[in-house]
Amino acid sequence: MNFALTEEQKRIQQMAREFAQQDLAPGVIERDINSTFPLEQFYKFGKTGIYGLPFSPEVGGQGGSYLSYILAVEEVSKVEGSFGIAFSVNTSLFCGSVDLSSASDEIKKKYIAPVAAGEKIGSFGLTEPDAGSDAAGQKTVAVKDGDHYVLNGSKCFNTNGPFADYTVIYCLTDPALGIKGMAAFVVEKGTPGFSVGKIEDKMGIHSAEVSDLILENVRVPAENMIAKPGEGFKLAMKALDGGRIGVAAQALGIAKAAFEIARDYMMEREQFGKPIAFQQYLQFTMAQLQTEIEAAEGLLYKAAIKKEMGEPYTIPAAMAKLYCSDVAMKVTSEAVQMLGGNGYMREYHVERMMRDAKITQIYEGTNEIQKLVIAGQLFRRK
Amino acid sequence: MQFVVCIKQVRDVAAISEMLSHTPHSVAIKAEEMIDLLEKTPGMMNPEDKHALEAALQLRDAFGGEVVCVSVGREDAIGALKKAMAMGADRAELWTTQELDVSGSADVLATIVKERTQADLILCAELSVDASTHQLPALLASRLGMPYLNGICDISIEDQKLRVRRKLPEEIALYRLSLPAVLSISPHANEPRYPSVMGIVRFSGEKIPAQIRVEAAPEEMIKGKFFFTKTQEWTLLDNERDIEWIACEDADEKADQLLKKLNRRGIL
């Protein structure tokens, strides 16, 4: 067993770190205050080809390591958690849905290549107001009409929704069958009847744009159906397995960044005549947090490697998402505490990280759902 | 046209200061200790070189031709050259040598340029972040008998002649000069591109990619080569500075904000 990163993984990590420092760090607080997405930076990063990193060149990807991609999500999330989720949704959920689907290579290339080249942005539409953890409560429907399908309904909490060029919409072709009648379509921005609804005002990840998407008699060519009726739910779950590794990477990046800020602060901040870092009770907390971050990293990288090796990764992904997000919540909360009054102030970053960390316990399957997934294989009836 | 870019592998400066963070600032570090420290430090492309490479890539894209990177140093300089390839260079030449000072490096680079390239234009950084001598481009030009200008912020080529803009403290000067020539590029000239992911994936997969030719510098070139200059010891300077810009029109409000900032940092 070898824990060393490969040359490719180190180089991608380094490149993402440089990008985060040079292009994302400036203005990160202002974007949080104003809830504005760094769209220009998102396109700039995309020009490197990073969003198509783990996909094969046949569909327009770069044929890189899955762990390289995960390291990149982690690096950008250290500076701006909102950017991390936009990246993960673009790559894991949009491109991931298309890549894992039964669509032809032609359709896969048509939709993955422009996203991989950083020219187009993807989004993922599964959740509905009455269908969150229980995806069976779906109401969005698709009805066949000649060589098209007509889609009606709405999706909520779509990250990248307001500006996405392509969205995978999961919907029912036969509501009587429930999720057994679920299909999936790629819907392009500008298709008549397809519009952006309410843009959410959130607790954290302010600079990520999350919105409702509304479908009113949206005519989609039948060839855009990437999952046939009955295959949609399975595809959504497969894409989410990948997405959860992305969310775990986002969470780990946030945790590591908050930890570093707290550590540096503790070396500088003097109280009672010495840096607070030399108070043993604070050292113990930091030692505990560092250990948990290392453990989270181990789970995350293992899940990424499992996916990369083509081994089953549903359980490792659920464990990584569950643990990394819990660690992120704990570390960021402790980091705010370590910085005392300053920790509560925007300019020290950790309060934003704490707000950003919270969502990682909720989206792409709440942590309760992750436990259901893990427990499901633990006590499977024979 | 052939655009040649000088690339240097340097030690990661941030990693060195991280390693030295426990060292009191007034204590000098002896040459032997520093060499030991440098051995443990990962290498990287001299950050200033990225501006020279970016200028070359833009010229190639505008006028056609190829970008050839040349480097002298240890074999691990392949790392910096792989990055250059991932940024878009076409090929690279590395001649490995023992540690040389700037004069020795200029000798070897001049020989690489003469023997392995048909350079129309040679682009360098203004300095390398490790040695910071600022001398290499000038020495290289003198070895090659070519014209040289520094501080270049804009380059165009018309009728096989160069038109360049040079940034001076108070003004920008426009020059014309003949090709071939050596230019060192101002860090304000451009914003270097990031390496492409496709390039990283491709060049990381091979120990020495076919596009990078590595050979040992001829023994007679470096044999008995003495250092004109050799560093004896280093002392870290404690020059932590932080600049904050208070952007507002009203002087009273400006003063208030300044007080707040000083207070927050515990200065007042």
XYZ file of C-alpha atoms in Angstrom:
650
model
C 0.000 0.000 0.000
C 1.375 3.338 -1.062
C -0.041 6.627 0.180
C 2.064 8.810 -2.146
C 0.348 10.888 -4.811
C 1.421 10.330 -8.417
C 3.236 13.001 -10.402
C 0.019 13.842 -12.248
C -1.946 14.158 -9.008
C 0.697 16.446 -7.472
C 0.847 18.634 -10.572
C -2.935 19.009 -10.796
C -3.062 19.788 -7.064
C -0.348 22.429 -7.523
C -2.071 23.994 -10.520
C -5.420 24.168 -8.701
C -3.683 25.677 -5.659
C -2.089 28.387 -7.807
C -5.410 29.143 -9.448
C -7.171 29.357 -6.082
C -4.539 31.685 -4.638
C -4.172 33.935 -7.676
C -7.670 34.046 -9.071
C -10.105 33.066 -6.319
C -8.660 34.557 -3.144
C -9.065 38.173 -4.306
C -12.637 39.255 -3.620
C -13.798 36.091 -1.883
C -15.316 38.035 1.034
C -17.016 40.554 -1.273
C -18.550 37.756 -3.327
C -19.865 36.179 -0.124
C -21.403 39.503 0.941
C -22.951 40.193 -2.460
C -23.844 36.564 -3.294
C -22.131 36.779 -6.682
C -20.666 33.776 -8.444
C -17.092 34.121 -9.821
C -18.268 33.266 -13.335
C -15.266 34.803 -15.090
C -12.893 32.774 -12.901
C -14.995 29.655 -13.491
C -14.520 30.002 -17.253
C -10.832 30.794 -16.812
C -10.227 27.632 -14.770
C -12.273 25.716 -17.310
C -9.924 26.746 -20.117
C -7.308 24.407 -18.625
C -9.643 21.475 -19.316
C -10.042 20.684 -15.607
C -13.805 20.073 -15.699
C -13.330 17.121 -18.034
C -10.367 15.707 -16.153
C -11.671 12.230 -15.233
C -13.510 11.446 -18.485
C -12.090 9.539 -21.414
C -10.790 11.452 -24.446
C -13.406 9.598 -26.564
C -16.149 11.699 -24.968
C -14.103 14.891 -24.838
C -12.410 14.425 -21.453
C -8.740 14.505 -20.520
C -8.358 10.890 -19.369
C -6.857 11.870 -16.019
C -7.028 10.298 -12.586
C -10.260 10.633 -10.577
C -8.190 11.446 -7.504
C -6.526 14.320 -9.438
C -9.996 15.776 -10.003
C -10.894 15.338 -6.332
C -7.648 17.041 -5.248
C -8.549 19.993 -7.474
C -12.007 20.309 -5.875
C -10.348 20.198 -2.460
C -7.831 22.917 -3.394
C -10.352 25.430 -4.733
C -12.667 24.742 -1.780
C -9.894 25.771 0.603
C -10.346 29.284 -0.741
C -13.999 29.359 -1.818
C -16.353 26.521 -0.909
C -18.961 27.878 -3.325
C -16.578 27.424 -6.234
C -15.917 23.849 -5.109
C -19.574 22.842 -5.331
C -20.077 24.563 -8.688
C -17.071 22.574 -9.968
C -18.306 19.289 -8.497
C -21.837 19.726 -9.845
C -20.440 20.594 -13.268
C -18.114 17.588 -13.411
C -19.568 14.874 -11.141
C -23.282 15.496 -11.515
C -23.714 16.948 -14.993
C -20.852 15.299 -16.908
C -21.055 12.284 -14.575
C -24.747 11.729 -15.429
C -24.039 11.952 -19.156
C -20.906 9.795 -18.983
C -22.506 7.035 -16.884
C -25.670 7.004 -18.990
C -26.604 4.670 -21.814
C -26.500 7.552 -24.321
C -24.523 7.102 -27.538
C -20.889 8.236 -27.603
C -21.995 10.927 -30.013
C -24.457 12.421 -27.504
C -21.954 11.983 -24.669
C -19.335 13.878 -26.637
C -21.827 16.512 -27.713
C -22.549 17.423 -24.088
C -19.349 16.541 -22.226
C -16.771 18.038 -24.612
C -17.925 21.690 -24.386
C -18.114 21.463 -20.575
C -14.692 19.780 -20.459
C -13.312 22.611 -22.597
C -14.692 25.179 -20.147
C -17.033 26.672 -22.753
C -20.351 25.479 -21.343
C -21.588 24.868 -17.798
C -23.751 22.010 -16.553
C -26.347 21.574 -13.839
C -28.305 18.679 -12.353
C -32.062 18.644 -11.750
C -33.332 15.893 -9.466
C -34.701 17.477 -6.279
C -38.252 18.816 -6.184
C -40.126 20.577 -3.380
C -41.891 17.296 -2.453
C -39.093 14.967 -3.496
C -35.900 15.475 -1.509
C -34.542 12.428 0.286
C -37.570 10.559 -1.058
C -36.958 10.906 -4.780
C -40.088 8.809 -5.431
C -42.236 11.879 -4.774
C -41.285 13.299 -8.192
C -43.920 15.267 -10.099
C -42.016 16.387 -13.188
C -43.236 14.398 -16.186
C -42.165 13.727 -19.772
C -44.717 12.759 -22.413
C -43.665 11.414 -25.803
C -44.826 13.429 -28.793
C -43.429 12.173 -32.109
C -39.644 12.362 -32.054
C -39.723 14.687 -29.028
C -40.651 14.508 -25.370
C -42.642 17.276 -23.709
C -41.461 18.049 -20.158
C -43.550 19.719 -17.458
C -42.781 20.403 -13.809
C -40.120 22.129 -11.738
C -36.841 21.382 -9.986
C -35.443 23.142 -6.938
C -32.016 23.762 -5.384
C -30.201 23.510 -8.721
C -26.568 24.572 -8.225
C -25.382 26.499 -11.337
C -29.077 26.652 -12.312
C -29.212 30.367 -13.183
C -26.424 30.238 -15.763
C -26.134 26.567 -16.774
C -26.077 25.880 -20.516
C -27.073 22.234 -20.069
C -29.095 20.585 -17.309
C -29.844 16.919 -16.746
C -33.522 16.771 -15.833
C -34.741 13.616 -14.113
C -38.470 13.066 -14.617
C -41.208 10.466 -14.872
C -42.521 9.105 -18.148
C -45.183 7.173 -16.280
C -46.111 8.665 -12.894
C -47.997 5.469 -11.962
C -44.691 3.563 -11.928
C -43.020 6.057 -9.549
C -39.230 5.945 -9.680
C -39.470 2.828 -11.837
C -40.721 5.147 -14.551
C -37.940 7.686 -14.164
C -35.990 8.849 -17.217
C -33.374 11.582 -17.732
C -32.929 14.231 -20.426
C -30.334 16.857 -21.242
C -32.168 20.154 -21.602
C -30.399 23.122 -23.154
C -30.673 26.694 -21.939
C -32.959 28.719 -24.141
C -35.274 25.834 -25.002
C -38.766 27.419 -25.119
C -40.618 26.895 -21.839
C -37.454 26.203 -19.834
C -36.782 29.018 -17.379
C -34.948 29.952 -14.202
C -37.217 30.439 -11.202
C -36.476 31.756 -7.737
C -32.799 32.237 -6.893
C -32.224 31.065 -3.325
C -30.982 33.270 -0.480
C -28.861 30.857 1.552
C -27.169 30.525 4.949
C -23.803 29.711 3.362
C -22.119 29.032 0.003
C -23.394 32.517 -0.869
C -21.418 32.862 -4.052
C -22.750 29.597 -5.491
C -25.912 30.304 -7.452
C -28.752 27.947 -6.659
C -32.209 28.271 -8.195
C -35.486 26.693 -9.202
C -35.773 25.523 -12.799
C -39.219 25.591 -14.362
C -40.373 23.410 -17.243
C -43.543 24.417 -19.092
C -44.200 22.330 -22.203
C -40.481 22.065 -22.914
C -39.945 20.072 -26.131
C -36.759 18.020 -25.966
C -35.511 15.828 -28.854
C -35.852 12.111 -28.031
C -32.105 11.668 -28.665
C -31.473 13.836 -25.573
C -33.013 11.116 -23.405
C -29.821 9.829 -21.746
C -31.641 7.377 -19.458
C -34.616 5.395 -20.753
C -37.759 5.114 -18.622
C -36.877 2.889 -15.677
C -33.163 3.691 -15.846
C -33.326 7.273 -14.602
C -33.303 6.588 -10.891
C -30.337 4.230 -11.164
C -28.449 6.842 -13.191
C -29.210 9.574 -10.650
C -27.934 7.373 -7.833
C -24.762 6.492 -9.748
C -24.079 10.156 -10.529
C -24.718 11.054 -6.880
C -22.208 8.417 -5.732
C -19.598 10.431 -7.648
C -21.092 13.736 -6.527
C -20.736 12.681 -2.903
C -16.989 12.220 -3.373
C -16.961 15.772 -4.762
C -18.926 17.118 -1.784
C -16.566 15.265 0.570
C -13.622 16.961 -1.196
C -15.317 20.328 -0.841
C -15.884 19.650 2.872
C -12.307 18.488 3.421
C -10.934 21.582 1.660
C -13.043 23.838 3.896
C -11.915 21.926 7.012
C -8.229 22.114 6.107
C -8.396 25.834 5.322
C -10.170 26.673 8.605
C -7.663 24.552 10.509
C -4.706 26.386 8.930
C -6.185 29.797 9.700
C -6.742 28.781 13.330
C -3.228 27.369 13.644
C -1.572 30.498 12.238
C -3.741 32.716 14.416
C -2.865 30.768 17.558
C 0.843 31.268 16.906
C 0.364 35.028 16.578
C -2.309 35.846 19.115
C -0.850 36.508 22.544
C -2.864 36.411 25.762
C -1.581 35.982 29.307
C 1.916 36.830 28.036
C 2.322 34.103 25.416
C 0.851 32.901 22.138
C -2.413 31.081 22.808
C -0.924 28.142 20.859
C 1.035 27.333 24.008
C -2.095 26.710 26.066
C -2.153 22.944 26.308
C -5.947 22.673 26.415
C -6.093 24.446 23.040
C -3.288 22.279 21.680
C -5.273 19.164 22.577
C -8.276 20.401 20.585
C -6.049 21.098 17.590
C -4.360 17.709 17.871
C -7.785 16.047 17.858
C -8.928 18.083 14.843
C -5.780 17.346 12.871
C -6.266 13.638 13.499
C -9.865 13.802 12.313
C -8.836 15.730 9.185
C -6.261 13.025 8.398
C -8.871 10.315 8.891
C -11.319 12.177 6.648
C -8.636 12.550 3.991
C -7.965 8.822 4.125
C -11.638 7.974 3.570
C -11.966 10.509 0.766
C -8.876 9.494 -1.190
C -9.775 5.825 -0.779
C -13.259 6.439 -2.204
C -11.732 8.333 -5.155
C -9.225 5.548 -5.828
C -11.997 2.909 -5.654
C -13.906 4.820 -8.320
C -10.779 5.257 -10.383
C -10.007 1.529 -10.215
C -13.515 0.650 -11.340
C -14.339 -1.022 -8.030
C -17.676 -0.545 -6.225
C -17.585 2.846 -4.535
C -21.118 3.524 -3.302
C -20.280 2.704 0.324
C -16.834 4.372 0.398
C -18.393 7.476 -1.202
C -21.188 7.571 1.394
C -18.675 7.127 4.227
C -16.390 9.844 2.839
C -19.271 12.282 2.417
C -20.672 11.530 5.883
C -17.361 11.827 7.690
C -15.724 14.681 5.751
C -18.805 16.879 6.110
C -19.114 16.168 9.851
C -15.395 16.919 10.285
C -15.786 20.140 8.278
C -18.634 21.269 10.528
C -16.676 20.454 13.671
C -13.367 21.956 12.526
C -14.894 25.195 11.245
C -16.928 25.638 14.414
C -13.820 25.053 16.558
C -11.796 27.392 14.328
C -14.275 30.208 14.959
C -13.894 29.479 18.671
C -10.075 29.513 18.465
C -10.168 32.960 16.893
C -12.498 34.235 19.621
C -14.268 37.500 18.734
C -12.249 37.799 15.549
C -13.485 34.402 14.427
C -17.009 35.787 14.315
C -15.947 38.565 11.936
C -16.100 38.163 8.161
C -12.575 39.334 7.460
C -11.081 36.287 9.185
C -12.835 33.855 6.784
C -13.626 31.110 9.315
C -17.217 32.243 9.951
C -17.888 31.917 6.197
C -16.287 28.483 6.226
C -18.549 27.462 9.111
C -21.653 28.569 7.177
C -20.346 26.863 4.036
C -19.561 23.633 5.895
C -23.154 23.191 7.095
C -24.558 22.503 3.638
C -22.090 19.668 3.054
C -23.980 17.677 5.697
C -27.205 18.240 3.780
C -26.913 18.220 0.007
C -26.367 15.317 -2.383
C -28.024 13.088 0.185
C -28.296 14.228 3.807
C -25.947 12.530 6.212
C -28.932 10.538 7.463
C -29.334 9.182 3.931
C -25.605 8.324 3.870
C -26.138 6.276 7.022
C -29.090 4.527 5.354
C -26.848 3.689 2.395
C -24.093 2.363 4.646
C -26.484 0.457 6.919
C -28.280 -0.969 3.904
C -25.330 -3.172 2.949
C -24.550 -3.902 6.589
C -27.810 -5.665 7.365
C -28.915 -6.872 3.966
C -31.586 -9.573 4.257
C -30.518 -12.834 2.696
C 10.037 31.562 -36.569
C 11.681 29.953 -33.612
C 11.181 31.464 -30.182
C 13.588 30.206 -27.535
C 12.746 30.581 -23.842
C 15.276 30.147 -21.023
C 13.731 28.137 -18.199
C 15.281 27.598 -14.793
C 14.287 25.098 -12.148
C 14.494 26.802 -8.738
C 13.685 25.607 -5.230
C 10.179 26.294 -3.996
C 10.711 29.515 -2.068
C 7.501 29.164 -0.050
C 8.572 25.683 1.073
C 11.949 27.039 2.207
C 10.412 29.790 4.326
C 7.990 27.222 5.774
C 10.979 25.063 6.787
C 12.782 28.065 8.225
C 9.752 29.407 10.072
C 11.185 28.225 13.382
C 14.555 29.961 12.756
C 15.065 33.325 14.478
C 15.475 36.021 11.855
C 18.824 37.408 12.939
C 20.665 34.059 12.753
C 22.807 33.500 9.653
C 22.491 30.183 7.819
C 25.806 28.786 6.617
C 26.282 27.712 3.038
C 26.532 23.996 3.943
C 23.282 24.109 5.928
C 21.541 25.930 3.107
C 22.707 23.369 0.550
C 21.355 20.633 2.802
C 18.063 22.522 3.117
C 17.805 23.066 -0.630
C 18.283 19.332 -1.209
C 15.121 18.681 0.784
C 13.090 21.360 -0.967
C 10.897 20.514 -3.950
C 11.756 22.219 -7.225
C 9.574 24.392 -9.418
C 9.796 26.540 -12.519
C 11.185 29.974 -11.723
C 7.864 31.871 -11.452
C 9.249 34.805 -13.475
C 9.964 32.480 -16.407
C 6.231 32.063 -16.934
C 6.042 35.616 -18.300
C 8.804 34.931 -20.848
C 7.110 31.682 -21.870
C 3.702 33.351 -22.142
C 5.214 36.056 -24.385
C 6.762 33.361 -26.599
C 3.499 31.381 -26.811
C 1.600 34.512 -27.823
C 4.202 35.340 -30.501
C 4.051 31.800 -31.880
C 0.276 31.926 -31.992
C 0.394 35.282 -33.812
C 3.316 34.747 -36.196
C 3.624 30.949 -36.421
C 6.683 28.820 -35.700
C 7.703 26.950 -32.580
C 8.599 27.567 -28.960
C 11.733 25.801 -27.728
C 12.662 25.880 -24.051
C 16.306 25.642 -23.031
C 17.564 24.887 -19.564
C 20.777 24.137 -17.730
C 20.953 22.519 -14.320
C 20.228 19.312 -12.515
C 18.208 16.532 -14.037
C 15.176 17.426 -11.937
C 14.804 20.529 -14.137
C 12.762 18.123 -16.287
C 9.952 19.016 -13.854
C 10.017 22.684 -14.865
C 10.249 21.732 -18.537
C 7.230 19.414 -18.232
C 5.289 22.368 -16.884
C 6.468 24.471 -19.832
C 5.302 21.745 -22.217
C 1.916 21.599 -20.459
C 1.651 25.376 -20.900
C 2.133 24.886 -24.633
C 5.852 24.836 -25.537
C 6.735 22.587 -28.479
C 9.986 21.033 -27.286
C 12.808 21.498 -24.787
C 16.564 21.000 -24.397
C 18.142 20.380 -21.008
C 21.888 20.130 -20.494
C 22.727 18.745 -17.106
C 25.685 20.141 -15.205
C 27.002 20.526 -11.732
C 25.957 23.686 -9.888
C 27.134 26.715 -11.924
C 27.087 30.422 -11.230
C 25.389 32.849 -13.596
C 28.448 33.212 -15.839
C 28.820 29.457 -16.252
C 25.092 29.071 -16.915
C 25.280 31.738 -19.641
C 28.156 29.832 -21.287
C 26.213 26.582 -21.391
C 22.929 28.202 -22.483
C 24.724 30.041 -25.302
C 26.140 26.724 -26.514
C 22.704 25.054 -26.413
C 21.222 27.943 -28.397
C 24.006 27.723 -31.021
C 24.048 23.956 -31.354
C 20.441 22.896 -30.788
C 18.250 25.764 -32.001
C 17.808 28.217 -34.855
C 16.646 30.967 -32.534
C 15.085 34.064 -34.060
C 14.303 35.504 -30.667
C 15.419 34.503 -27.170
C 13.185 35.384 -24.250
C 14.229 35.352 -20.611
C 12.779 36.355 -17.264
C 14.085 39.500 -15.622
C 15.477 37.412 -12.782
C 15.335 34.051 -11.080
C 13.792 34.098 -7.620
C 16.666 32.106 -6.094
C 19.871 33.851 -7.270
C 18.276 37.197 -8.249
C 21.387 38.393 -10.108
C 19.435 39.910 -13.052
C 22.536 39.180 -15.144
C 21.777 36.073 -17.167
C 19.978 37.632 -20.164
C 22.713 40.258 -20.623
C 25.516 37.694 -20.319
C 23.750 35.360 -22.730
C 23.312 38.152 -25.298
C 26.980 39.062 -25.040
C 28.036 35.416 -25.506
C 25.819 35.199 -28.588
C 26.706 38.641 -29.928
C 23.030 39.640 -30.071
C 21.280 42.883 -29.114
C 19.594 42.880 -25.706
C 16.858 44.878 -23.976
C 15.260 44.367 -20.585
C 11.933 45.327 -19.023
C 9.975 44.455 -22.161
C 6.207 44.728 -21.828
C 5.094 44.415 -25.464
C 6.556 42.754 -28.573
C 5.557 42.821 -32.209
C 7.361 41.701 -35.338
C 7.176 43.616 -38.630
C 9.252 42.812 -41.729
C 11.656 40.628 -39.750
C 12.254 43.511 -37.351
C 11.249 43.721 -33.710
C 9.205 46.556 -32.250
C 9.236 46.377 -28.484
C 8.004 48.536 -25.661
C 10.190 48.815 -22.618
C 8.807 49.866 -19.282
C 10.933 52.393 -17.448
C 10.121 53.908 -14.059
C 8.591 57.076 -15.520
C 7.873 56.258 -19.141
C 7.441 53.591 -21.764
C 10.058 53.618 -24.526
C 9.502 52.181 -27.996
C 12.448 50.419 -29.652
C 13.162 48.817 -32.982
C 15.836 46.162 -33.191
C 17.062 43.511 -35.561
C 16.629 39.770 -35.182
C 17.949 37.622 -33.667
C 17.882 39.277 -30.266
C 17.629 38.583 -26.550
C 14.826 40.171 -24.508
C 13.968 39.903 -20.857
C 10.282 40.207 -20.155
C 8.724 42.397 -17.499
C 6.434 40.602 -15.037
C 3.843 43.249 -15.974
C 3.930 42.218 -19.631
C 1.266 39.535 -19.461
C -0.741 37.157 -17.339
C 0.709 33.677 -17.848
C -1.736 30.916 -18.731
C -2.176 27.895 -16.498
C -0.787 24.581 -17.736
C -3.443 22.577 -19.566
C -4.857 19.539 -17.797
C -4.406 17.505 -20.974
C -0.715 18.481 -20.959
C -0.281 17.633 -17.287
C -1.903 14.220 -17.744
C 0.152 13.515 -20.861
C 3.591 14.636 -19.666
C 3.234 13.264 -16.111
C 2.829 9.805 -17.557
C 6.401 9.688 -18.860
C 9.660 10.028 -16.946
C 11.268 11.940 -19.802
C 8.790 12.840 -22.553
C 10.116 12.535 -26.123
C 9.783 16.300 -26.589
C 12.368 16.963 -23.855
C 15.927 16.129 -24.894
C 18.244 15.681 -21.931
C 22.012 15.384 -22.280
C 25.013 15.963 -20.078
C 26.850 19.183 -20.861
C 30.216 18.340 -22.516
C 32.833 17.679 -19.886
C 35.273 20.236 -21.344
C 32.674 23.006 -20.963
C 32.370 22.720 -17.223
C 35.616 21.015 -16.280
C 37.708 23.176 -13.998
C 35.030 25.831 -14.164
C 35.450 27.988 -11.120
C 32.775 30.110 -9.540
C 33.224 33.824 -9.992
C 30.660 34.246 -7.260
C 29.717 31.932 -4.424
C 27.313 32.625 -1.565
C 28.777 32.146 1.907
C 25.804 32.589 4.226
C 22.183 33.720 4.360
C 20.387 35.847 6.945
C 16.612 36.109 6.850
C 15.194 39.602 7.020
C 12.175 40.251 9.149
C 10.242 42.437 6.740
C 6.662 41.440 7.261
C 4.464 44.039 5.691
C 0.827 44.232 4.967
C -0.820 46.776 2.752
C -4.480 47.610 3.059
C -6.198 50.122 0.849
C -8.943 52.205 2.379
C -11.145 53.203 -0.501
C -13.499 56.041 0.349
C -13.799 59.727 -0.473
C -14.666 61.196 2.900
C -11.555 61.956 4.993
C -13.346 61.543 8.331
C -14.684 58.172 7.333
C -11.235 57.210 6.055
C -9.708 58.103 9.429
C -12.420 56.129 11.218
C -11.742 53.069 9.104
C -7.999 53.387 9.667
C -8.532 53.571 13.436
C -10.788 50.541 13.294
C -8.241 48.555 11.332
C -5.379 49.496 13.661
C -7.555 48.610 16.636
C -8.570 45.282 15.200
C -4.958 44.318 14.684
C -4.106 45.297 18.222
C -1.709 48.059 17.095
C -3.517 50.743 19.081
